[in-house]
CSV table of C-alpha atoms in Angstrom, one decimal:
chain,number,residue,atom,x,y,z
A,1,MET,CA,5.7,48.8,21.7
A,2,THR,CA,8.9,47.2,23.1
A,3,THR,CA,10.9,44.6,21.3
A,4,ASP,CA,12.8,41.7,22.9
A,5,THR,CA,16.4,41.5,21.9
A,6,GLY,CA,18.8,38.6,21.9
A,7,MET,CA,16.3,36.2,20.4
A,8,ILE,CA,16.3,34.3,17.1
A,9,LEU,CA,13.5,33.9,14.7
A,10,VAL,CA,11.5,30.7,14.6
A,11,GLU,CA,12.9,29.7,11.3
A,12,GLU,CA,16.5,30.1,12.5
A,13,ALA,CA,15.7,28.1,15.7
A,14,LEU,CA,14.2,25.3,13.5
A,15,GLU,CA,17.2,25.3,11.2
A,16,ARG,CA,19.5,24.9,14.2
A,17,VAL,CA,17.4,22.1,15.6
A,18,LEU,CA,17.1,20.2,12.3
A,19,ALA,CA,20.8,20.5,11.6
A,20,ASP,CA,21.6,18.2,14.5
A,21,ILE,CA,18.8,15.7,13.7
A,22,ARG,CA,19.4,12.5,11.6
A,23,PRO,CA,16.9,9.8,10.7
A,24,LEU,CA,17.1,6.8,13.0
A,25,THR,CA,18.9,3.7,11.8
A,26,PRO,CA,16.5,1.7,9.7
A,27,THR,CA,15.1,-1.6,10.9
A,28,ARG,CA,12.6,-4.2,9.9
A,29,VAL,CA,9.3,-4.6,11.7
A,30,PRO,CA,6.3,-6.9,11.3
A,31,LEU,CA,3.8,-5.6,8.8
A,32,ALA,CA,1.2,-5.4,11.5
A,33,ASP,CA,3.4,-2.9,13.5
A,34,ALA,CA,4.3,-0.6,10.5
A,35,ASN,CA,1.3,1.7,10.3
A,36,GLY,CA,2.4,5.3,10.3
A,37,LEU,CA,6.1,4.5,9.9
A,38,VAL,CA,8.2,5.6,6.9
A,39,LEU,CA,9.7,3.2,4.4
A,40,ALA,CA,13.5,3.0,4.6
A,41,ASP,CA,13.9,1.4,1.2
A,42,ASP,CA,12.0,0.9,-2.1
A,43,VAL,CA,9.7,-2.2,-2.1
A,44,ARG,CA,9.7,-4.3,-5.3
A,45,SER,CA,7.1,-6.9,-5.9
A,46,ALA,CA,8.3,-10.4,-6.7
A,47,ILE,CA,4.9,-11.3,-8.2
A,48,SER,CA,2.3,-9.9,-10.5
A,49,ILE,CA,-1.2,-9.0,-9.2
A,50,PRO,CA,-3.3,-10.6,-10.1
A,51,PRO,CA,-1.0,-13.5,-11.0
A,52,LEU,CA,-3.5,-14.8,-13.6
A,53,PRO,CA,-6.5,-13.2,-15.4
A,54,ASN,CA,-9.4,-13.5,-13.0
A,55,SER,CA,-13.1,-12.7,-13.0
A,56,ALA,CA,-14.5,-9.4,-11.6
A,57,MET,CA,-18.0,-10.8,-11.4
A,58,ASP,CA,-19.9,-13.9,-10.5
A,59,GLY,CA,-21.1,-15.3,-13.8
A,60,TYR,CA,-20.1,-17.4,-16.8
A,61,ALA,CA,-16.7,-17.5,-18.6
A,62,VAL,CA,-17.4,-17.5,-22.3
A,63,ARG,CA,-15.9,-16.8,-25.7
A,64,ALA,CA,-17.3,-13.4,-26.8
A,65,GLU,CA,-17.8,-14.6,-30.3
A,66,ASP,CA,-20.1,-17.4,-29.0
A,67,VAL,CA,-22.5,-14.8,-27.5
A,68,ALA,CA,-22.1,-12.0,-30.0
A,69,ALA,CA,-25.7,-12.5,-31.2
A,70,ALA,CA,-27.3,-12.9,-27.8
A,71,ALA,CA,-30.1,-10.5,-26.8
A,72,GLN,CA,-33.2,-10.4,-24.6
A,73,SER,CA,-35.3,-11.2,-27.6
A,74,SER,CA,-32.9,-13.8,-29.1
A,75,PRO,CA,-31.0,-15.5,-26.3
A,76,VAL,CA,-28.2,-18.0,-26.8
A,77,VAL,CA,-28.3,-21.4,-24.9
A,78,LEU,CA,-24.9,-23.0,-24.2
A,79,PRO,CA,-23.8,-26.0,-22.2
A,80,VAL,CA,-22.1,-25.5,-18.8
A,81,ILE,CA,-19.0,-27.8,-18.7
A,82,GLY,CA,-17.7,-26.9,-15.2
A,83,GLU,CA,-17.4,-24.4,-12.4
A,84,ILE,CA,-14.4,-22.5,-11.0
A,85,ALA,CA,-14.3,-21.0,-7.5
A,86,ALA,CA,-11.8,-18.4,-6.2
A,87,GLY,CA,-8.6,-20.3,-5.3
A,88,SER,CA,-9.2,-23.1,-7.7
A,89,PRO,CA,-7.2,-24.0,-10.8
A,90,PRO,CA,-8.3,-22.4,-14.1
A,91,GLU,CA,-10.0,-25.5,-15.5
A,92,PRO,CA,-11.8,-26.8,-17.4
A,93,ALA,CA,-10.9,-24.9,-20.6
A,94,VAL,CA,-13.7,-23.2,-22.4
A,95,THR,CA,-14.1,-24.7,-25.9
A,96,PRO,CA,-16.1,-23.2,-28.7
A,97,GLY,CA,-19.8,-23.3,-27.9
A,98,THR,CA,-19.4,-24.0,-24.1
A,99,VAL,CA,-19.3,-21.9,-20.9
A,100,VAL,CA,-17.8,-22.4,-17.4
A,101,ARG,CA,-19.6,-21.1,-14.3
A,102,ILE,CA,-17.1,-18.8,-12.4
A,103,MET,CA,-17.0,-16.9,-9.1
A,104,THR,CA,-15.5,-13.4,-8.4
A,105,GLY,CA,-11.7,-13.7,-8.1
A,106,ALA,CA,-11.5,-17.1,-9.7
A,107,PRO,CA,-8.9,-17.5,-12.5
A,108,VAL,CA,-10.4,-17.2,-16.0
A,109,PRO,CA,-10.0,-20.6,-17.8
A,110,PRO,CA,-8.1,-20.9,-21.1
A,111,GLY,CA,-10.2,-20.2,-24.1
A,112,ALA,CA,-12.5,-17.7,-22.3
A,113,ASP,CA,-12.2,-14.0,-23.0
A,114,THR,CA,-15.3,-12.5,-21.4
A,115,ILE,CA,-17.5,-12.9,-18.4
A,116,VAL,CA,-21.3,-12.8,-18.6
A,117,ARG,CA,-23.0,-11.8,-15.3
A,118,PHE,CA,-25.5,-14.0,-13.6
A,119,GLU,CA,-28.0,-11.2,-14.0
A,120,ASP,CA,-27.7,-11.6,-17.8
A,121,THR,CA,-28.7,-15.3,-17.7
A,122,ASP,CA,-31.6,-17.4,-16.7
A,123,GLU,CA,-29.8,-19.0,-13.7
A,124,GLU,CA,-32.1,-17.5,-11.1
A,125,ASN,CA,-35.2,-18.9,-12.9
A,126,ARG,CA,-33.5,-22.3,-13.4
A,127,ARG,CA,-32.8,-22.5,-9.7
A,128,ALA,CA,-36.4,-21.3,-8.8
A,129,THR,CA,-37.9,-24.0,-11.0
A,130,GLY,CA,-35.6,-26.8,-10.1
A,131,GLN,CA,-33.9,-27.0,-13.5
A,132,PRO,CA,-30.3,-28.3,-13.6
A,133,LEU,CA,-27.5,-25.9,-14.4
A,134,ASP,CA,-26.1,-28.1,-17.1
A,135,ALA,CA,-27.0,-25.4,-19.6
A,136,ILE,CA,-27.5,-21.7,-19.4
A,137,THR,CA,-29.5,-19.1,-21.4
A,138,ILE,CA,-27.6,-15.9,-22.1
A,139,TYR,CA,-29.4,-12.6,-22.9
A,140,ALA,CA,-26.4,-10.3,-23.4
A,141,SER,CA,-23.4,-9.9,-25.7
A,142,PRO,CA,-20.6,-8.3,-23.7
A,143,ARG,CA,-17.4,-7.2,-25.5
A,144,VAL,CA,-14.2,-9.1,-25.3
A,145,GLY,CA,-12.5,-8.5,-21.9
A,146,THR,CA,-15.7,-7.5,-20.1
A,147,SER,CA,-15.3,-8.2,-16.3
A,148,VAL,CA,-11.9,-9.9,-16.9
A,149,ARG,CA,-9.1,-8.5,-14.7
A,150,ALA,CA,-5.9,-8.8,-16.7
A,151,ALA,CA,-2.8,-10.5,-15.2
A,152,GLY,CA,-0.5,-7.8,-13.6
A,153,GLU,CA,-3.3,-5.2,-14.0
A,154,ASP,CA,-2.5,-3.9,-10.5
A,155,VAL,CA,1.2,-4.8,-10.1
A,156,GLN,CA,3.8,-6.2,-12.4
A,157,ALA,CA,6.5,-8.5,-11.1
A,158,GLY,CA,9.7,-6.4,-10.5
A,159,GLN,CA,7.7,-3.2,-10.1
A,160,VAL,CA,8.5,-0.7,-7.3
A,161,VAL,CA,5.1,-0.7,-5.5
A,162,LEU,CA,6.1,1.8,-2.8
A,163,ALA,CA,9.1,4.1,-2.7
A,164,LYS,CA,11.5,4.9,0.1
A,165,GLY,CA,10.2,7.8,2.2
A,166,MET,CA,6.6,7.0,1.9
A,167,GLU,CA,4.5,7.0,5.1
A,168,LEU,CA,2.7,3.7,5.5
A,169,THR,CA,-1.0,4.2,5.6
A,170,PRO,CA,-3.7,1.4,5.9
A,171,ALA,CA,-4.0,1.3,2.1
A,172,ARG,CA,-0.2,1.0,1.6
A,173,LEU,CA,-0.1,-1.7,4.2
A,174,GLY,CA,-2.6,-3.5,2.1
A,175,VAL,CA,-0.3,-3.1,-1.0
A,176,LEU,CA,2.6,-4.6,1.0
A,177,ALA,CA,0.4,-7.5,2.2
A,178,SER,CA,-0.7,-8.1,-1.4
A,179,VAL,CA,2.9,-8.7,-2.5
A,180,GLY,CA,3.5,-11.0,0.4
A,181,MET,CA,5.7,-8.8,2.6
A,182,ALA,CA,5.7,-10.0,6.3
A,183,ASN,CA,8.4,-7.7,7.5
A,184,VAL,CA,9.0,-4.1,6.3
A,185,PRO,CA,12.1,-1.9,6.1
A,186,VAL,CA,11.3,1.2,8.0
A,187,TYR,CA,12.7,4.0,10.2
A,188,PRO,CA,11.8,3.1,13.8
A,189,ARG,CA,9.6,5.0,16.2
A,190,PRO,CA,11.8,7.3,18.2
A,191,VAL,CA,11.8,6.9,22.0
A,192,VAL,CA,11.1,10.3,23.5
A,193,ALA,CA,12.0,10.8,27.2
A,194,ILE,CA,9.8,13.4,28.9
A,195,LEU,CA,10.8,15.2,32.1
A,196,ALA,CA,8.8,17.8,34.0
A,197,SER,CA,10.6,19.9,36.6
A,198,GLY,CA,9.7,22.2,39.5
A,199,ASN,CA,9.2,22.1,43.3
A,200,GLU,CA,5.6,23.2,42.8
A,201,ILE,CA,4.6,20.3,40.5
A,202,ALA,CA,2.5,17.5,41.8
A,203,ALA,CA,1.3,14.3,40.0
A,204,PRO,CA,-2.4,14.1,39.2
A,205,GLY,CA,-4.1,12.2,41.9
A,206,ASP,CA,-1.8,13.5,44.7
A,207,GLU,CA,-3.0,16.0,47.3
A,208,LEU,CA,-2.0,19.5,46.3
A,209,GLY,CA,0.1,21.5,48.8
A,210,VAL,CA,-0.2,25.2,49.2
A,211,GLY,CA,1.1,26.9,46.0
A,212,HIS,CA,1.4,23.7,44.1
A,213,ILE,CA,-0.1,22.8,40.7
A,214,TYR,CA,-0.7,19.5,39.0
A,215,ASP,CA,1.8,18.3,36.3
A,216,ILE,CA,0.2,19.2,33.0
A,217,ASN,CA,3.1,19.1,30.6
A,218,THR,CA,4.0,15.5,31.0
A,219,TYR,CA,0.6,14.5,29.7
A,220,THR,CA,0.2,17.0,26.9
A,221,VAL,CA,3.7,16.3,25.6
A,222,GLN,CA,3.1,12.6,26.0
A,223,GLY,CA,-0.1,12.9,24.0
A,224,LEU,CA,1.6,14.9,21.3
A,225,VAL,CA,4.5,12.4,21.0
A,226,GLN,CA,2.1,9.5,20.7
A,227,GLN,CA,-0.1,11.4,18.2
A,228,MET,CA,2.9,11.5,15.9
A,229,GLY,CA,3.5,7.7,16.2
A,230,ALA,CA,6.6,8.0,18.4
A,231,ILE,CA,7.1,6.3,21.8
A,232,ALA,CA,6.7,8.4,24.9
A,233,ARG,CA,8.7,7.5,28.0
A,234,PRO,CA,7.8,9.8,31.0
A,235,LEU,CA,10.7,10.2,33.5
A,236,GLY,CA,8.6,11.7,36.3
A,237,ILE,CA,9.1,15.1,38.0
A,238,ALA,CA,12.5,16.5,38.9
A,239,ARG,CA,12.8,18.9,41.8
A,240,ASP,CA,14.7,22.2,41.6
A,241,THR,CA,18.1,20.9,42.6
A,242,GLU,CA,21.0,20.0,40.4
A,243,GLU,CA,21.1,16.5,41.8
A,244,SER,CA,17.5,15.8,41.1
A,245,VAL,CA,17.6,17.2,37.6
A,246,ARG,CA,20.8,15.3,36.8
A,247,GLN,CA,19.4,12.0,38.1
A,248,HIS,CA,16.4,12.3,36.0
A,249,VAL,CA,18.3,13.4,32.9
A,250,GLU,CA,20.5,10.4,33.3
A,251,GLN,CA,17.5,8.2,32.7
A,252,SER,CA,17.3,9.5,29.1
A,253,ARG,CA,20.6,8.0,28.1
A,254,GLU,CA,18.8,5.2,26.1
A,255,ALA,CA,16.2,7.5,24.6
A,256,ASP,CA,16.4,9.0,21.1
A,257,PHE,CA,15.2,12.5,22.2
A,258,LEU,CA,14.8,14.2,25.5
A,259,ILE,CA,12.1,16.8,26.1
A,260,THR,CA,12.0,18.7,29.4
A,261,SER,CA,9.6,21.4,30.5
A,262,ALA,CA,10.2,24.4,32.7
A,263,GLY,CA,13.7,25.2,34.0
A,264,ALA,CA,14.5,27.0,30.8
A,265,SER,CA,14.1,30.7,31.6
A,266,VAL,CA,16.3,33.0,33.7
A,267,GLY,CA,15.0,32.3,37.2
A,268,TYR,CA,17.1,31.3,40.2
A,269,TYR,CA,16.0,27.6,40.0
A,270,ASP,CA,16.3,27.3,36.2
A,271,LEU,CA,19.0,24.6,36.0
A,272,VAL,CA,18.3,22.9,32.7
A,273,LYS,CA,20.5,25.2,30.6
A,274,GLU,CA,23.4,24.9,33.0
A,275,ILE,CA,23.2,21.1,33.2
A,276,LEU,CA,22.8,20.8,29.4
A,277,GLN,CA,25.9,23.0,29.0
A,278,SER,CA,27.9,20.7,31.3
A,279,LEU,CA,26.7,17.6,29.4
A,280,GLY,CA,26.8,18.9,25.8
A,281,ASP,CA,26.1,21.8,23.6
A,282,VAL,CA,23.5,24.5,23.6
A,283,ARG,CA,22.3,25.6,20.1
A,284,VAL,CA,19.2,27.5,20.8
A,285,TRP,CA,18.3,29.9,23.7
A,286,ALA,CA,15.3,32.2,23.5
A,287,VAL,CA,13.1,32.4,20.4
A,288,ARG,CA,11.2,35.4,19.1
A,289,MET,CA,7.7,33.9,19.5
A,290,ARG,CA,4.7,34.3,21.8
A,291,PRO,CA,3.9,32.1,23.5
A,292,GLY,CA,7.2,30.2,23.9
A,293,LYS,CA,10.1,32.5,24.2
A,294,PRO,CA,12.2,30.5,26.8
A,295,VAL,CA,13.4,27.5,24.7
A,296,VAL,CA,16.6,25.5,25.1
A,297,PHE,CA,17.9,23.1,22.4
A,298,GLY,CA,21.2,21.2,22.4
A,299,ILE,CA,22.9,17.8,22.3
A,300,LEU,CA,23.7,15.7,25.3
A,301,ARG,CA,27.2,14.4,24.8
A,302,GLY,CA,28.6,13.8,28.2
A,303,THR,CA,32.2,14.4,29.3
A,304,PRO,CA,35.3,12.3,29.1
A,305,ASP,CA,34.8,11.3,32.7
A,306,GLU,CA,31.0,10.7,32.3
A,307,PRO,CA,30.4,9.7,28.6
A,308,TRP,CA,26.9,9.1,27.4
A,309,GLY,CA,28.0,6.8,24.6
A,310,ARG,CA,25.6,8.3,22.2
A,311,ASP,CA,24.3,11.8,21.3
A,312,VAL,CA,20.8,12.6,22.5
A,313,PRO,CA,19.1,15.8,21.2
A,314,HIS,CA,17.4,17.7,24.0
A,315,LEU,CA,14.6,20.3,23.7
A,316,GLY,CA,13.7,22.3,26.8
A,317,LEU,CA,10.2,23.6,26.6
A,318,PRO,CA,8.7,26.5,28.7
A,319,GLY,CA,6.8,25.7,31.8
A,320,ASN,CA,3.5,27.3,30.8
A,321,PRO,CA,1.4,24.5,29.3
A,322,VAL,CA,0.3,26.4,26.2
A,323,SER,CA,3.8,27.7,25.5
A,324,ALA,CA,5.1,24.1,25.8
A,325,MET,CA,2.5,22.8,23.3
A,326,VAL,CA,3.2,25.6,20.8
A,327,VAL,CA,7.0,25.1,21.0
A,328,PHE,CA,6.5,21.4,20.5
A,329,HIS,CA,4.4,22.0,17.4
A,330,MET,CA,7.0,24.4,15.9
A,331,LEU,CA,10.2,22.7,16.9
A,332,ALA,CA,9.8,19.2,18.4
A,333,ARG,CA,7.3,17.9,15.8
A,334,PRO,CA,9.6,18.7,12.8
A,335,ALA,CA,12.6,17.2,14.6
A,336,LEU,CA,10.8,14.0,15.4
A,337,ARG,CA,9.4,13.8,11.8
A,338,LYS,CA,12.9,14.0,10.5
A,339,MET,CA,14.0,11.3,12.9
A,340,MET,CA,11.2,9.1,11.6
A,341,GLY,CA,12.4,9.4,8.0
A,342,HIS,CA,9.8,11.8,6.7
A,343,GLN,CA,10.9,13.9,3.8
A,344,THR,CA,8.9,17.0,4.9
A,345,TRP,CA,8.0,18.4,8.3
A,346,ASP,CA,6.0,21.5,7.6
A,347,SER,CA,2.6,21.6,9.3
A,348,PRO,CA,-0.5,21.9,7.2
A,349,SER,CA,-1.6,25.5,7.0
A,350,LEU,CA,-4.1,27.7,5.3
A,351,THR,CA,-5.0,31.4,4.9
A,352,ALA,CA,-8.1,32.5,6.9
A,353,VAL,CA,-10.0,35.7,7.6
A,354,LEU,CA,-9.8,36.8,11.2
A,355,ASP,CA,-13.0,37.2,13.2
A,356,ASP,CA,-11.1,38.8,16.0
A,357,PRO,CA,-8.1,41.1,16.3
A,358,ILE,CA,-4.7,39.9,17.4
A,359,GLU,CA,-2.6,42.1,19.5
A,360,ASN,CA,1.2,42.0,19.3
A,361,GLU,CA,2.7,43.8,22.4
A,362,ASP,CA,6.4,43.3,22.0
A,363,GLY,CA,7.2,42.6,18.3
A,364,ARG,CA,7.5,38.8,18.6
A,365,ARG,CA,5.6,36.4,16.3
A,366,VAL,CA,2.3,35.7,17.9
A,367,TYR,CA,0.7,32.2,17.6
A,368,ALA,CA,-2.9,32.9,18.6
A,369,ARG,CA,-5.1,29.9,19.5
A,370,ALA,CA,-8.0,29.8,17.1
A,371,HIS,CA,-10.9,27.8,15.8
A,372,VAL,CA,-10.8,27.5,12.0
A,373,TYR,CA,-14.0,27.0,10.1
A,374,ARG,CA,-15.5,27.5,6.7
A,375,GLY,CA,-17.8,30.5,6.6
A,376,ASP,CA,-21.2,30.7,4.8
A,377,GLU,CA,-19.5,32.5,1.9
A,378,GLY,CA,-17.0,29.6,1.5
A,379,ARG,CA,-14.0,31.4,2.8
A,380,MET,CA,-11.9,30.0,5.7
A,381,HIS,CA,-12.3,32.0,9.0
A,382,ALA,CA,-10.3,31.9,12.3
A,383,ARG,CA,-12.0,32.9,15.5
A,384,LEU,CA,-9.9,33.2,18.7
A,385,SER,CA,-10.8,30.2,20.9
A,386,GLY,CA,-10.5,32.1,24.2
A,387,PRO,CA,-8.1,34.3,26.2
A,388,GLN,CA,-4.6,34.2,24.9
A,389,GLY,CA,-2.6,34.0,28.1
A,390,SER,CA,0.1,31.3,28.0
A,391,ASN,CA,-1.5,29.7,31.1
A,392,ILE,CA,-5.0,29.4,29.5
A,393,LEU,CA,-5.1,25.8,28.5
A,394,THR,CA,-8.8,25.7,27.8
A,395,ALA,CA,-8.3,28.0,24.8
A,396,MET,CA,-5.8,25.5,23.4
A,397,ALA,CA,-8.3,22.6,24.0
A,398,ARG,CA,-10.9,24.5,21.9
A,399,ALA,CA,-8.4,25.4,19.1
A,400,ASN,CA,-7.7,23.6,15.9
A,401,GLY,CA,-5.1,26.1,14.6
A,402,LEU,CA,-2.6,28.8,15.5
A,403,ALA,CA,-3.4,32.1,13.8
A,404,ILE,CA,-0.1,34.0,13.2
A,405,CYS,CA,0.6,37.7,13.7
A,406,PRO,CA,4.0,38.3,12.2
A,407,GLU,CA,6.9,39.8,14.3
A,408,GLY,CA,6.9,43.6,14.0
A,409,VAL,CA,3.2,43.8,13.2
A,410,LYS,CA,1.5,45.7,16.1
A,411,ARG,CA,-2.0,44.4,15.5
A,412,LEU,CA,-4.1,42.4,13.0
A,413,GLU,CA,-7.7,43.6,12.7
A,414,ALA,CA,-10.8,41.5,12.4
A,415,GLY,CA,-11.3,41.0,8.6
A,416,ASP,CA,-7.6,40.8,7.9
A,417,GLU,CA,-6.2,37.6,6.3
A,418,THR,CA,-3.4,35.6,8.0
A,419,ARG,CA,-1.8,32.3,7.9
A,420,VAL,CA,-3.0,29.6,10.3
A,421,GLU,CA,-1.0,26.5,11.3
A,422,LEU,CA,-3.3,23.6,11.7
A,423,LEU,CA,-3.0,21.5,14.8
A,424,GLY,CA,-3.1,17.7,14.6
A,425,GLU,CA,-5.9,15.8,12.8
A,426,THR,CA,-8.2,18.8,13.1
A,427,GLY,CA,-11.0,18.4,10.5
A,428,ILE,CA,-12.3,21.8,9.6
A,429,SER,CA,-16.0,22.4,10.4
A,430,GLY,CA,-18.6,24.6,8.9
A,431,SER,CA,-19.4,26.1,12.3
A,432,ALA,CA,-18.1,29.1,14.0
A,433,SER,CA,-18.6,27.6,17.4
A,434,VAL,CA,-15.4,27.0,19.4
A,435,ASP,CA,-17.1,24.4,21.6
A,436,GLU,CA,-17.6,21.7,18.9
């Protein structure tokens, strides 16, 4: 086994990347546009929810002591003095020996302390026989407070309902709507410029020339960026000339992050590193991982003669599509999460039993594409999803995780346990099939 030298560990690469990343400047966005964003400040409620005691059921608002003796065999008949619908004032007041018909969500009138459900009265029979609802027969004796929602039961005025750093989910958007927030303080979605490079790259839909291939990385990276809730801004395809690469990189000046693919190894036409060095700083160059060794990370700062006006982090991904996706998962995803104000950026992971061996030819950390599933015995398993060459994208398409063989370990055998990084919103199945 040979071992690559001059490379840094994944953890060190990530540490260097994150050291240069800051959360974006907070802004306010309409509540309807805030799903998936992270709160940039605590949110306090100006109101209590509910603002008044209200009914949890359709029924009759009563005083519990007036129905304490009610039962199926000895019902109580009380006069109905009014009706309250949701959104109506809480009136008339319930006086001793009276009831008020009430709908779900309606404010409980003064004097009442309990709700009797329609099902525990003779309302249905009265309606069926054409009797007026000026009185009602009650067959149950609920305790004080039954089906009454207390004022402030959900939220108290002045309470912090959501804390800074929380990701806004649909339920949390509902909480913000319930306290009347129309605009929300959040970290904005980063704009991510995406640039593919190479003379051999053609756009999907174009006719392929001899030796040419279609642009894959623009679309996989764009999808990964959008999956995170960030904004993807494709810049097209740069050719293998300094002029073309510089012209395309210039278009990223207004972006928050630049991701390029290809042009990051040691070939004759690999210009990205040189151009990055001329415009800023290189912090990462070659990572001890497979796939994904040729990685460039730095900050575009410009020069005194050609200032950018703002710093733009740049991550140069390998050209092989699987390598690009794995490096995105390990380095770009955490960086973008930090930009978006998240407090953590570790990917979900689990321990699984390997169904297949993983070879490690050169001592790097191997990220093997795998399908994770729950076995019949209840343990988590990982089955390789296809050939592991860095150009085999179909194996990535069938994978929901990356099974890890640590650096320095020559081989993991079937039956060994290992850590698996989960990919995206995977959903773990109960099937070993990789074609689900």
